[in-house]
Coordinates of C-alpha atoms in Angstrom, one line a residue:
M1 CA 135.0 99.6 84.7
G2 CA 136.2 98.4 81.2
L3 CA 133.0 96.5 80.8
L4 CA 130.9 99.5 81.4
S5 CA 133.1 102.0 79.2
D6 CA 133.6 99.5 76.2
P7 CA 130.4 100.0 73.9
V8 CA 130.7 96.3 72.7
R9 CA 131.0 94.9 76.1
R10 CA 128.1 97.0 77.4
R11 CA 125.9 95.9 74.4
A12 CA 126.8 92.2 75.3
L13 CA 125.8 92.7 79.0
A14 CA 122.7 94.4 78.0
R15 CA 121.8 91.4 75.9
L16 CA 122.6 89.0 78.6
V17 CA 120.6 91.2 81.1
L18 CA 117.5 91.2 78.9
R19 CA 117.7 87.5 77.8
L20 CA 117.9 86.4 81.6
N21 CA 115.6 89.1 83.0
A22 CA 112.4 87.2 83.0
P23 CA 113.6 83.9 84.9
L24 CA 115.6 86.1 87.4
C25 CA 112.6 87.9 88.2
V26 CA 110.5 84.8 88.7
L27 CA 113.3 83.2 90.7
S28 CA 113.8 86.1 92.9
Y29 CA 110.0 86.5 93.8
V30 CA 109.8 82.6 94.4
A31 CA 112.8 83.0 96.6
G32 CA 111.2 85.8 98.8
I33 CA 108.1 83.9 99.2
A34 CA 110.0 80.8 100.2
W35 CA 112.3 82.5 102.6
F36 CA 109.3 83.8 104.5
L37 CA 107.7 80.6 104.7
A38 CA 111.1 79.2 106.0
L39 CA 111.1 81.6 109.0
V40 CA 109.2 79.4 110.9
F41 CA 111.9 76.4 110.7
P42 CA 115.0 76.3 112.7
P43 CA 117.5 77.5 112.5
L44 CA 115.8 80.8 111.1
T45 CA 113.7 80.7 114.1
Q46 CA 115.5 81.0 117.3
R47 CA 114.6 80.3 121.0
T48 CA 114.0 83.3 123.1
Y49 CA 116.3 84.4 125.7
M50 CA 116.5 87.2 128.2
S51 CA 119.2 89.7 127.5
E52 CA 118.7 92.2 130.5
N53 CA 120.8 91.0 133.3
A54 CA 118.5 92.6 135.8
M55 CA 115.6 90.5 134.7
G56 CA 117.6 87.2 134.2
S57 CA 116.2 85.4 137.2
T58 CA 112.8 84.8 138.7
M59 CA 114.0 84.2 142.1
V60 CA 111.3 86.3 143.8
E61 CA 108.8 85.2 146.0
E62 CA 105.2 86.4 145.0
Q63 CA 103.1 87.1 148.2
F64 CA 100.0 88.4 146.6
A65 CA 96.9 86.8 148.2
G66 CA 94.0 89.2 147.7
G67 CA 91.8 87.2 145.3
D68 CA 88.9 87.7 147.7
R69 CA 89.5 91.5 148.0
A70 CA 89.8 91.8 144.3
R71 CA 86.7 90.1 143.6
A72 CA 85.0 92.4 146.1
F73 CA 86.2 95.6 144.5
A74 CA 85.2 94.3 141.0
R75 CA 81.5 93.7 142.3
D76 CA 81.5 97.1 143.9
F77 CA 82.8 98.8 140.6
A78 CA 80.5 96.9 138.5
A79 CA 77.6 98.0 140.6
H80 CA 78.6 101.6 140.7
R81 CA 79.2 101.5 137.1
K82 CA 75.7 100.0 136.3
K83 CA 73.9 102.6 138.6
S84 CA 75.7 105.8 137.0
G85 CA 76.0 104.5 133.4
A86 CA 79.7 105.8 133.2
L87 CA 82.9 105.3 134.8
P88 CA 82.3 105.7 138.8
V89 CA 85.0 108.3 139.2
A90 CA 84.0 109.1 142.7
W91 CA 83.9 105.5 143.8
L92 CA 87.4 105.0 142.3
E93 CA 88.8 107.9 144.1
R94 CA 87.5 106.8 147.3
A95 CA 88.9 103.1 146.7
M96 CA 92.3 104.4 145.6
R97 CA 92.7 106.5 148.6
S98 CA 91.5 103.8 150.9
V99 CA 94.5 101.6 149.7
G100 CA 97.0 104.5 150.3
L101 CA 97.5 106.1 147.0
E102 CA 97.8 109.6 145.8
V103 CA 94.7 110.1 143.8
Y104 CA 94.3 112.4 140.7
T105 CA 91.6 112.9 138.1
Q106 CA 92.0 114.2 134.5
S107 CA 89.1 115.2 132.3
F108 CA 89.2 115.3 128.4
S109 CA 87.1 115.7 125.4
R110 CA 87.5 115.0 121.8
K111 CA 85.1 115.6 118.7
L112 CA 85.9 112.8 116.2
P113 CA 86.3 113.9 112.6
F114 CA 82.9 111.8 111.9
P115 CA 80.8 109.6 114.0
D116 CA 82.4 106.2 115.0
E117 CA 79.4 103.9 114.3
T118 CA 81.5 100.7 115.7
H119 CA 81.7 102.3 119.3
E120 CA 78.7 104.7 118.7
R121 CA 80.3 107.9 119.5
Y122 CA 81.0 111.4 118.1
M123 CA 81.4 114.0 120.8
V124 CA 83.4 112.0 123.6
S125 CA 84.2 113.3 126.9
G126 CA 85.4 111.4 130.0
T127 CA 87.5 111.4 133.1
N128 CA 90.6 109.3 133.9
V129 CA 91.5 108.3 137.2
Y130 CA 94.9 107.3 138.4
G131 CA 96.9 106.8 141.6
I132 CA 100.5 107.1 142.6
L133 CA 102.2 104.7 144.8
R134 CA 105.4 106.6 145.6
A135 CA 108.7 104.6 146.0
P136 CA 109.8 104.9 149.7
R137 CA 113.5 104.9 148.9
A138 CA 113.7 106.8 145.7
A139 CA 113.3 110.3 144.4
S140 CA 110.4 109.8 142.0
T141 CA 112.7 109.8 138.9
E142 CA 111.4 106.6 137.4
S143 CA 107.9 104.8 137.5
L144 CA 106.0 102.1 136.1
V145 CA 102.4 102.0 135.0
L146 CA 99.7 99.4 135.3
T147 CA 96.5 100.4 133.5
V148 CA 93.2 99.2 132.8
P149 CA 91.1 100.6 130.0
C150 CA 87.0 100.9 130.2
G151 CA 85.1 101.3 127.2
S152 CA 81.5 101.4 126.7
D153 CA 81.4 97.9 125.1
S154 CA 83.5 96.2 127.9
T155 CA 83.3 96.7 131.7
N156 CA 86.8 95.2 132.6
S157 CA 85.4 94.9 136.2
Q158 CA 87.7 92.1 137.3
A159 CA 90.7 93.9 135.9
V160 CA 89.8 97.1 138.1
G161 CA 89.3 95.0 141.2
L162 CA 92.9 93.2 140.5
L163 CA 94.3 96.6 140.2
L164 CA 93.0 97.9 143.4
A165 CA 93.9 94.6 145.1
L166 CA 97.6 94.9 143.8
A167 CA 97.7 98.6 144.7
A168 CA 96.9 97.6 148.3
H169 CA 99.4 94.7 148.4
F170 CA 102.2 96.7 146.8
R171 CA 101.7 99.6 149.3
G172 CA 102.6 97.5 152.2
Q173 CA 106.0 96.7 150.6
I174 CA 109.2 98.6 151.3
Y175 CA 111.5 97.6 148.4
W176 CA 110.0 99.5 145.6
A177 CA 112.8 101.7 143.8
K178 CA 110.2 103.1 141.3
D179 CA 106.9 104.8 141.5
I180 CA 104.0 102.8 140.5
I181 CA 101.0 104.4 138.7
F182 CA 97.6 102.5 138.7
L183 CA 95.6 104.2 135.9
V184 CA 92.0 103.6 135.0
T185 CA 91.0 105.1 131.7
E186 CA 87.6 106.0 130.2
H187 CA 86.7 105.4 126.5
D188 CA 89.5 102.8 125.9
L189 CA 92.2 104.2 123.9
L190 CA 90.9 107.9 123.8
G191 CA 91.4 108.1 127.6
T192 CA 94.8 106.5 127.3
E193 CA 95.9 109.1 124.5
A194 CA 94.5 111.8 126.5
W195 CA 96.6 110.8 129.7
L196 CA 99.8 110.0 127.8
E197 CA 99.7 113.4 126.0
A198 CA 99.2 115.3 129.3
Y199 CA 101.8 113.2 131.1
H200 CA 104.3 114.1 128.4
D201 CA 103.0 117.6 127.9
V202 CA 102.6 117.2 124.2
N203 CA 99.4 117.5 121.9
V204 CA 99.7 115.4 118.7
T205 CA 96.1 114.6 118.1
G206 CA 94.1 117.5 119.0
M207 CA 92.9 116.2 122.2
Q208 CA 91.4 118.6 124.8
S209 CA 92.3 117.6 128.4
S210 CA 93.0 119.2 131.7
P211 CA 96.7 119.2 133.0
L212 CA 97.5 116.5 135.4
Q213 CA 98.1 117.6 138.9
G214 CA 100.2 114.7 139.9
R215 CA 103.1 113.1 138.1
A216 CA 105.6 110.4 138.8
G217 CA 108.9 109.8 137.3
A218 CA 109.8 108.9 133.6
I219 CA 107.9 105.9 132.6
Q220 CA 110.0 102.9 131.9
A221 CA 107.5 100.2 131.1
A222 CA 103.6 99.6 131.4
V223 CA 101.3 96.7 131.5
A224 CA 97.6 97.1 130.3
L225 CA 95.2 94.3 131.8
E226 CA 91.9 93.1 130.4
L227 CA 89.9 90.8 132.6
S228 CA 86.1 90.4 132.4
S229 CA 86.0 87.0 134.5
D230 CA 86.9 85.8 138.0
V231 CA 88.7 82.8 136.4
V232 CA 90.8 82.5 133.3
T233 CA 91.8 79.5 131.4
S234 CA 94.9 81.4 129.6
L235 CA 96.3 84.8 129.5
D236 CA 96.7 86.1 125.8
V237 CA 99.5 88.8 125.3
A238 CA 99.3 91.4 122.5
V239 CA 102.4 93.2 121.4
E240 CA 101.5 95.1 118.2
G241 CA 101.3 98.9 118.7
L242 CA 100.5 102.0 116.7
N243 CA 102.0 101.8 113.2
G244 CA 103.5 98.4 113.8
Q245 CA 105.7 99.3 116.7
L246 CA 106.7 96.5 118.9
P247 CA 107.9 96.5 122.7
N248 CA 111.4 95.3 123.6
L249 CA 111.5 91.5 123.3
D250 CA 112.7 91.2 127.1
L251 CA 109.5 92.4 128.3
L252 CA 107.6 89.7 126.4
N253 CA 110.3 87.2 127.7
L254 CA 109.7 88.5 131.2
F255 CA 105.8 87.6 130.9
Q256 CA 106.3 84.2 129.6
T257 CA 108.8 83.5 132.3
F258 CA 106.3 84.3 135.2
C259 CA 103.5 82.4 133.3
Q260 CA 105.6 79.4 133.3
K261 CA 106.8 79.8 136.8
G262 CA 103.1 80.0 138.1
G263 CA 101.9 77.4 135.8
L264 CA 99.7 79.9 133.9
L265 CA 98.8 78.9 130.2
C266 CA 99.8 81.9 127.9
T267 CA 98.9 82.2 124.4
L268 CA 100.0 84.6 121.6
Q269 CA 97.4 85.6 118.8
G270 CA 94.9 83.4 120.6
K271 CA 97.0 80.3 119.6
L272 CA 98.8 78.0 121.9
Q273 CA 102.4 77.8 121.3
P274 CA 103.8 74.6 119.5
Q275 CA 105.8 72.3 121.8
D276 CA 107.6 70.2 119.2
W277 CA 109.6 72.2 116.5
T278 CA 111.4 69.2 115.1
S279 CA 108.4 67.8 113.4
L280 CA 106.4 69.4 110.8
D281 CA 103.4 70.1 112.8
G282 CA 105.3 72.6 115.2
P283 CA 106.4 74.8 112.1
L284 CA 103.1 74.8 110.6
Q285 CA 101.3 75.8 113.7
G286 CA 104.0 78.6 114.0
L287 CA 103.1 79.6 110.6
Q288 CA 99.7 80.4 111.6
T289 CA 100.6 82.4 114.3
L290 CA 103.4 84.4 112.4
L291 CA 100.7 85.1 109.7
L292 CA 98.4 86.6 112.2
M293 CA 101.0 88.6 113.8
V294 CA 101.9 90.0 110.2
L295 CA 98.2 91.0 109.5
R296 CA 97.9 92.7 112.7
Q297 CA 101.2 94.4 112.7
A298 CA 100.5 95.5 108.8
S299 CA 97.3 97.1 109.9
G300 CA 98.9 99.9 112.0
R301 CA 96.3 99.7 114.6
P302 CA 97.3 99.8 118.3
H303 CA 95.8 96.3 119.3
G304 CA 95.3 97.3 122.9
S305 CA 96.1 100.4 125.2
H306 CA 99.9 99.6 125.4
G307 CA 100.1 100.5 121.7
L308 CA 99.9 104.1 122.4
F309 CA 102.5 103.8 125.1
L310 CA 105.1 102.7 122.4
R311 CA 104.9 106.1 120.9
Y312 CA 106.5 107.7 123.8
R313 CA 109.5 105.1 123.9
V314 CA 107.6 103.1 126.8
E315 CA 107.8 99.4 126.7
A316 CA 104.4 98.0 127.1
L317 CA 102.1 94.8 126.8
T318 CA 98.4 94.3 127.0
L319 CA 97.3 91.0 128.8
R320 CA 93.9 89.6 128.1
G321 CA 92.4 87.0 130.4
I322 CA 90.5 84.3 128.2
N323 CA 87.8 82.1 129.8
S324 CA 87.3 79.3 127.4
F325 CA 86.2 75.7 127.8
R326 CA 89.5 74.4 128.6
Q327 CA 89.7 72.1 131.6
Y328 CA 92.4 74.0 133.6
K329 CA 91.2 77.4 135.3
Y330 CA 93.1 80.0 137.2
D331 CA 91.8 82.7 139.6
L332 CA 92.8 86.2 140.3
V333 CA 95.4 85.1 142.7
A334 CA 97.4 83.4 140.1
V335 CA 97.1 86.4 137.6
G336 CA 98.1 88.6 140.5
K337 CA 101.2 86.8 141.4
A338 CA 102.4 86.7 137.9
L339 CA 101.8 90.7 137.5
E340 CA 103.6 91.2 140.9
G341 CA 106.6 89.0 139.8
M342 CA 106.7 91.2 136.4
F343 CA 106.7 94.6 138.5
R344 CA 109.2 93.5 140.9
K345 CA 111.8 92.5 138.2
L346 CA 110.9 95.8 136.4
N347 CA 111.5 97.5 139.5
H348 CA 115.3 96.0 139.3
L349 CA 115.8 97.9 136.0
L350 CA 118.8 100.4 136.3
E351 CA 118.0 101.8 132.7
R352 CA 115.4 101.3 130.0
L353 CA 115.0 98.0 128.3
H354 CA 117.3 98.1 125.3
Q355 CA 119.5 95.1 125.1
S356 CA 117.2 92.7 123.3
F357 CA 115.4 93.2 119.9
F358 CA 112.8 95.8 119.0
L359 CA 112.2 94.5 115.5
Y360 CA 111.1 91.0 115.4
L361 CA 108.6 88.3 114.2
L362 CA 106.9 85.7 116.7
P363 CA 105.8 82.4 115.3
G364 CA 105.3 81.6 119.1
L365 CA 106.1 82.9 122.6
S366 CA 109.3 80.8 122.9
R367 CA 110.5 81.4 119.4
F368 CA 111.4 84.7 117.6
V369 CA 112.9 85.7 114.0
S370 CA 115.2 88.8 114.2
I371 CA 115.2 91.5 111.6
G372 CA 118.4 90.2 110.0
L373 CA 116.8 87.1 109.1
Y374 CA 113.4 88.2 107.9
M375 CA 114.6 91.2 105.8
P376 CA 115.8 89.0 103.1
A377 CA 112.3 88.1 102.3
V378 CA 111.3 91.5 101.3
G379 CA 114.7 92.1 99.6
F380 CA 114.2 89.3 97.0
L381 CA 110.8 90.9 96.2
L382 CA 112.1 94.3 95.7
L383 CA 114.8 92.9 93.6
V384 CA 112.2 92.2 91.2
L385 CA 111.6 95.5 90.7
G386 CA 115.2 96.5 90.3
L387 CA 115.7 94.0 87.6
K388 CA 112.7 95.3 85.5
A389 CA 113.8 98.8 86.0
L390 CA 117.4 97.8 84.9
E391 CA 115.8 96.0 81.9
L392 CA 113.8 99.3 80.7
W393 CA 116.8 101.5 81.4
M394 CA 118.8 99.4 79.2
Q395 CA 116.1 99.2 76.5
L396 CA 115.9 103.1 76.6
H397 CA 119.8 103.7 76.8
E398 CA 120.5 101.2 74.0
A399 CA 117.7 102.0 71.7
G400 CA 119.7 104.7 69.9
M401 CA 122.6 101.8 69.5
G402 CA 120.3 99.5 67.5
L403 CA 119.6 97.2 70.2
E404 CA 116.1 95.3 69.8
E405 CA 114.2 93.2 71.9
P406 CA 115.8 90.1 73.4
G407 CA 116.3 87.7 70.7
G408 CA 116.8 90.1 68.1
A409 CA 119.7 91.2 65.9
P410 CA 121.5 94.6 66.6
G411 CA 121.0 97.2 64.1
P412 CA 123.3 99.9 62.9
S413 CA 124.6 102.1 65.6
V414 CA 123.1 105.3 64.3
P415 CA 121.8 107.7 67.4
L416 CA 118.3 108.6 67.1
P417 CA 117.7 112.7 66.6
P418 CA 116.8 114.7 69.5
S419 CA 113.1 114.7 68.7
Q420 CA 112.9 111.0 68.8
G421 CA 114.4 110.8 72.6
V422 CA 112.4 110.1 75.6
G423 CA 110.0 113.1 76.1
L424 CA 110.2 113.8 79.8
A425 CA 107.4 116.2 79.3
S426 CA 104.9 113.2 78.5
L427 CA 105.5 111.9 82.0
V428 CA 104.4 115.1 83.7
A429 CA 100.7 114.7 83.2
P430 CA 100.4 111.0 84.6
L431 CA 102.7 111.9 87.5
L432 CA 100.7 115.0 88.6
I433 CA 97.4 114.0 88.0
S434 CA 98.1 110.6 89.9
Q435 CA 99.3 112.4 92.8
A436 CA 96.5 114.9 92.6
M437 CA 94.0 111.9 93.0
G438 CA 96.0 110.5 95.8
L439 CA 95.5 114.1 97.5
A440 CA 91.9 113.9 96.7
L441 CA 91.6 110.7 98.3
Y442 CA 93.4 111.7 101.4
V443 CA 91.5 115.1 101.9
L444 CA 88.0 114.9 100.4
P445 CA 86.2 112.0 102.2
V446 CA 86.4 113.9 105.5
L447 CA 85.9 117.4 104.2
G448 CA 83.2 116.5 102.0
Q449 CA 81.0 114.4 104.4
H450 CA 78.6 117.3 105.2
V451 CA 78.1 118.0 101.5
A452 CA 77.4 114.3 100.9
T453 CA 74.9 114.0 103.7
Q454 CA 72.9 116.9 102.4
H455 CA 72.6 115.7 98.9
F456 CA 72.2 111.9 99.7
P457 CA 70.3 110.0 102.2
V458 CA 73.6 108.7 104.1
A459 CA 75.0 109.1 107.4
E460 CA 78.6 110.9 107.9
A461 CA 80.5 107.7 108.4
E462 CA 78.8 106.1 105.2
A463 CA 79.4 109.3 103.2
V464 CA 83.2 109.0 104.1
V465 CA 83.4 105.5 103.1
L466 CA 81.4 106.0 99.9
T467 CA 83.5 109.0 98.7
L468 CA 86.7 107.1 99.3
L469 CA 85.3 104.4 97.1
A470 CA 84.1 106.7 94.4
I471 CA 87.4 108.5 94.3
Y472 CA 89.3 105.4 94.2
A473 CA 87.3 104.2 91.3
A474 CA 87.4 107.4 89.4
G475 CA 91.1 106.8 89.0
L476 CA 90.3 103.8 86.5
A477 CA 89.3 106.7 83.9
L478 CA 92.6 108.6 84.1
P479 CA 94.6 106.6 81.5
H480 CA 92.5 107.8 78.7
N481 CA 93.2 111.6 79.3
T482 CA 96.3 112.0 81.1
H483 CA 99.1 111.3 78.6
R484 CA 98.0 111.6 75.2
P485 CA 98.0 115.3 74.6
L486 CA 101.7 115.6 75.4
S487 CA 103.0 112.3 74.3
C488 CA 101.5 112.8 70.9
R489 CA 103.4 116.0 70.5
V490 CA 106.8 114.6 71.9
I491 CA 107.2 111.0 71.2
S492 CA 108.0 110.2 67.6
T493 CA 106.0 107.4 65.7
Q494 CA 109.4 105.7 65.2
A495 CA 109.8 105.2 68.9
P496 CA 106.3 104.5 70.1
D497 CA 107.4 102.6 73.2
R498 CA 109.6 104.7 74.9
G499 CA 107.1 106.9 76.3
W500 CA 105.4 104.0 78.5
M501 CA 108.7 102.5 79.0
A502 CA 110.0 105.7 80.8
L503 CA 106.9 106.1 82.8
K504 CA 107.1 102.4 84.0
L505 CA 110.7 102.9 84.9
V506 CA 109.8 105.9 87.0
A507 CA 106.9 103.9 88.6
L508 CA 109.1 101.0 89.4
I509 CA 111.6 103.1 91.1
Y510 CA 109.0 105.0 92.9
L511 CA 107.4 101.6 94.0
A512 CA 110.8 100.2 95.0
L513 CA 111.6 103.1 97.3
Q514 CA 108.2 103.3 99.0
L515 CA 108.0 99.6 99.7
G516 CA 111.6 99.7 101.0
C517 CA 111.0 102.6 103.3
I518 CA 107.8 100.8 104.7
A519 CA 109.6 97.5 105.3
L520 CA 112.3 99.2 107.4
T521 CA 109.7 100.7 109.8
N522 CA 106.8 98.0 109.4
F523 CA 108.1 95.0 107.7
S524 CA 104.7 93.3 107.7
L525 CA 102.9 96.0 105.7
G526 CA 105.9 96.3 103.3
F527 CA 106.0 92.5 102.8
L528 CA 102.1 92.0 102.1
L529 CA 102.1 95.0 99.8
A530 CA 105.2 93.7 97.8
T531 CA 103.6 90.3 97.7
T532 CA 100.7 91.5 95.7
M533 CA 102.0 94.7 93.9
V534 CA 105.4 93.4 92.6
P535 CA 104.3 90.9 90.1
T536 CA 101.5 93.0 88.3
A537 CA 104.0 96.0 88.4
A538 CA 106.5 93.9 86.7
L539 CA 104.1 92.7 84.1
A540 CA 102.2 95.8 83.2
K541 CA 102.7 96.9 79.8
P542 CA 100.5 98.2 76.8
H543 CA 101.0 95.1 74.9
G544 CA 99.7 91.5 75.3
P545 CA 96.4 90.6 77.0
Q546 CA 95.3 93.9 78.4
T547 CA 92.1 92.5 79.8
L548 CA 94.2 89.8 82.0
Y549 CA 96.8 92.4 82.9
A550 CA 93.8 94.9 83.9
A551 CA 92.1 92.3 86.0
L552 CA 95.5 91.4 87.7
L553 CA 96.3 95.1 88.4
V554 CA 92.8 95.4 90.0
L555 CA 92.9 92.3 92.2
T556 CA 96.4 93.4 93.5
S557 CA 95.6 97.1 94.1
P558 CA 95.9 98.4 97.8
A559 CA 92.3 98.2 98.3
A560 CA 92.0 94.5 97.0
T561 CA 94.9 93.7 99.3
L562 CA 93.1 94.9 102.4
L563 CA 89.9 93.1 101.4
G564 CA 92.0 90.0 100.9
S565 CA 93.9 90.2 104.2
L566 CA 90.6 90.4 105.9
F567 CA 89.4 87.2 104.6
L568 CA 92.8 85.7 105.2
W569 CA 92.7 87.2 108.8
R570 CA 89.3 85.4 109.7
E571 CA 90.4 82.3 108.0
L572 CA 93.4 81.9 110.2
Q573 CA 91.2 82.5 113.1
E574 CA 89.1 79.8 112.2
A575 CA 85.9 82.0 111.7
P576 CA 85.7 82.3 107.9
L577 CA 83.6 85.1 106.3
S578 CA 81.1 85.0 103.5
L579 CA 81.2 87.4 100.6
A580 CA 78.7 89.8 102.2
E581 CA 80.3 89.8 105.7
G582 CA 83.7 90.2 104.4
W583 CA 82.5 93.3 102.4
Q584 CA 80.7 94.9 105.5
L585 CA 83.8 94.2 107.5
F586 CA 86.0 96.0 104.6
L587 CA 83.6 99.1 104.5
A588 CA 84.0 99.3 108.4
A589 CA 88.0 98.6 108.1
L590 CA 88.1 101.7 105.7
A591 CA 85.9 104.0 108.2
Q592 CA 88.3 102.9 111.1
G593 CA 91.5 103.4 109.1
V594 CA 90.6 107.0 108.3
L595 CA 89.2 107.6 112.0
E596 CA 92.3 106.1 113.5
H597 CA 94.5 108.3 111.5
H598 CA 92.8 111.4 112.4
T599 CA 92.4 110.4 116.2
Y600 CA 95.7 108.6 116.9
G601 CA 98.0 109.3 114.0
A602 CA 97.9 105.8 112.4
L603 CA 99.8 106.0 109.2
L604 CA 98.4 103.3 107.1
F605 CA 95.7 105.5 105.5
P606 CA 98.2 108.4 104.4
L607 CA 100.7 105.9 103.1
L608 CA 98.0 104.0 101.0
S609 CA 96.5 107.3 99.7
L610 CA 99.3 109.8 99.2
G611 CA 101.9 107.0 98.1
L612 CA 100.8 103.6 97.0
Y613 CA 97.4 104.6 95.3
P614 CA 99.2 107.3 93.0
C615 CA 101.9 104.7 92.1
W616 CA 99.2 102.1 91.3
L617 CA 97.6 104.5 89.3
L618 CA 101.0 104.9 87.1
F619 CA 101.1 101.3 86.2
W620 CA 97.3 101.7 85.2
N621 CA 98.5 104.4 83.0
V622 CA 101.2 102.2 81.5
L623 CA 98.6 99.3 80.8
F624 CA 96.5 101.7 78.6
W625 CA 99.2 103.8 77.0
K626 CA 98.4 104.6 73.5

């Protein structure tokens, strides 16, 4: 305490912090990036293991042999769907009843906030069909779900056929302790969301749906299946859910275990898992998989129907059958046996999956990185903001004591008069107007779409995207009229730097708090934003090469980060984009982000518009402070 209470020692500490601030910031940023890249190397990456005792062994004998029946169901389903042009509800009801299930239907409708040009829909209505296999020796207090989403652009016929064949096989077994729900949803995620809201008797998205006539017990786990071929070369698993949620790691371990038992080739992010982690090739391949997972998790989109189950505390996965040009192919029997084994082990659960990790990163199916090992990466990046904020606070605090910039000599300890202190009133205008621009960015694109279509020859979806871009770009004009009227009256000419220093101090603290909170719930999003925004936030000041600082600030803005992430995503998928293709994909991503927020409750759009964009405008104000 003496170090801080003694004025001489405090000034000496301030000089030391100011002198070493720049190298410490550079070192901290480099350490954060290096720590993240090192996550794919042992010992930071660990081998996966089963934590739940009830699922620790695969000593079950899979007896499924209904491959021919599954293919017959798939052919009939495809024929009836082609004939009706929609989900063949009546046929599905007959088929489910024929295998001994309790069959129910649910109708739903949803008017989207603006037309979804990707799936060509606006007024959506459909019907979900589900059948319940009651446990013969239980009281229907718990259940499992096998679901198949059917959208307009994907038939998923083989998945429906396999679902019905598995239902027929499960019906003949007597060891089930949990009810099993076989669910076929229409319109992909919209049907899944409608069914989940009705099952849990909530309405969080404004979906209009009929109440469910039949229910089972509390859902313990779910598996979503996507198959479009009678044979597969591999099964790809998707884990990323809504707003970056992840299922319990034990569920993923269970899938991998039964794939290995049945000789099925399983992939993550479409990538084969590395075999040798001791050489450099294994970690490099794991880094590609890790980056793909980070980009997908940061988007906040549910990458499969399982992503909506996670909101309701239901552990879920999506399994996609891939039919590529690999030599070894597997039929529906092999896939069915893997699913049978998974459901039989989940049937043994005495409580919800909870013993393994919920927060992790995956460089491969057999390797994971826990939260305690990856959080230091974003911690080092946020330390840069803390160091810069400390530097500004010391400069503001010691200005009245005569402390100059680093390298200067201390002057006389004459306090500044009150009129020369930091005028907090000068910060009100930038803060309020920046937040108002963020609120306009969040509200106006959807509310003003009809006005835009009346005055300009554009569709509703195009009007939303163009309004977004227009409001976003309008923020660049703010520095010339937000701070000057108040700051000229409050801040003395003898302390001209104290105004922008105070504003930057507030902006740094604001950004650090936002990124820290985001990283706790969605590490991938927090890390990506910190990687791009932290350097320019630390550099922003009204002195020096303003053109260079302005260019860097624009290139690291939230919108530019999204655009760069799309290019990086396609590059990692080995399908690079041209500039024109990247721009079109960027516009489509903007529209989908707004639509998914209003449809499913995705939080990426409000986080960027109401939080990070106003904070970015504060640094823009600092850069052009006069």
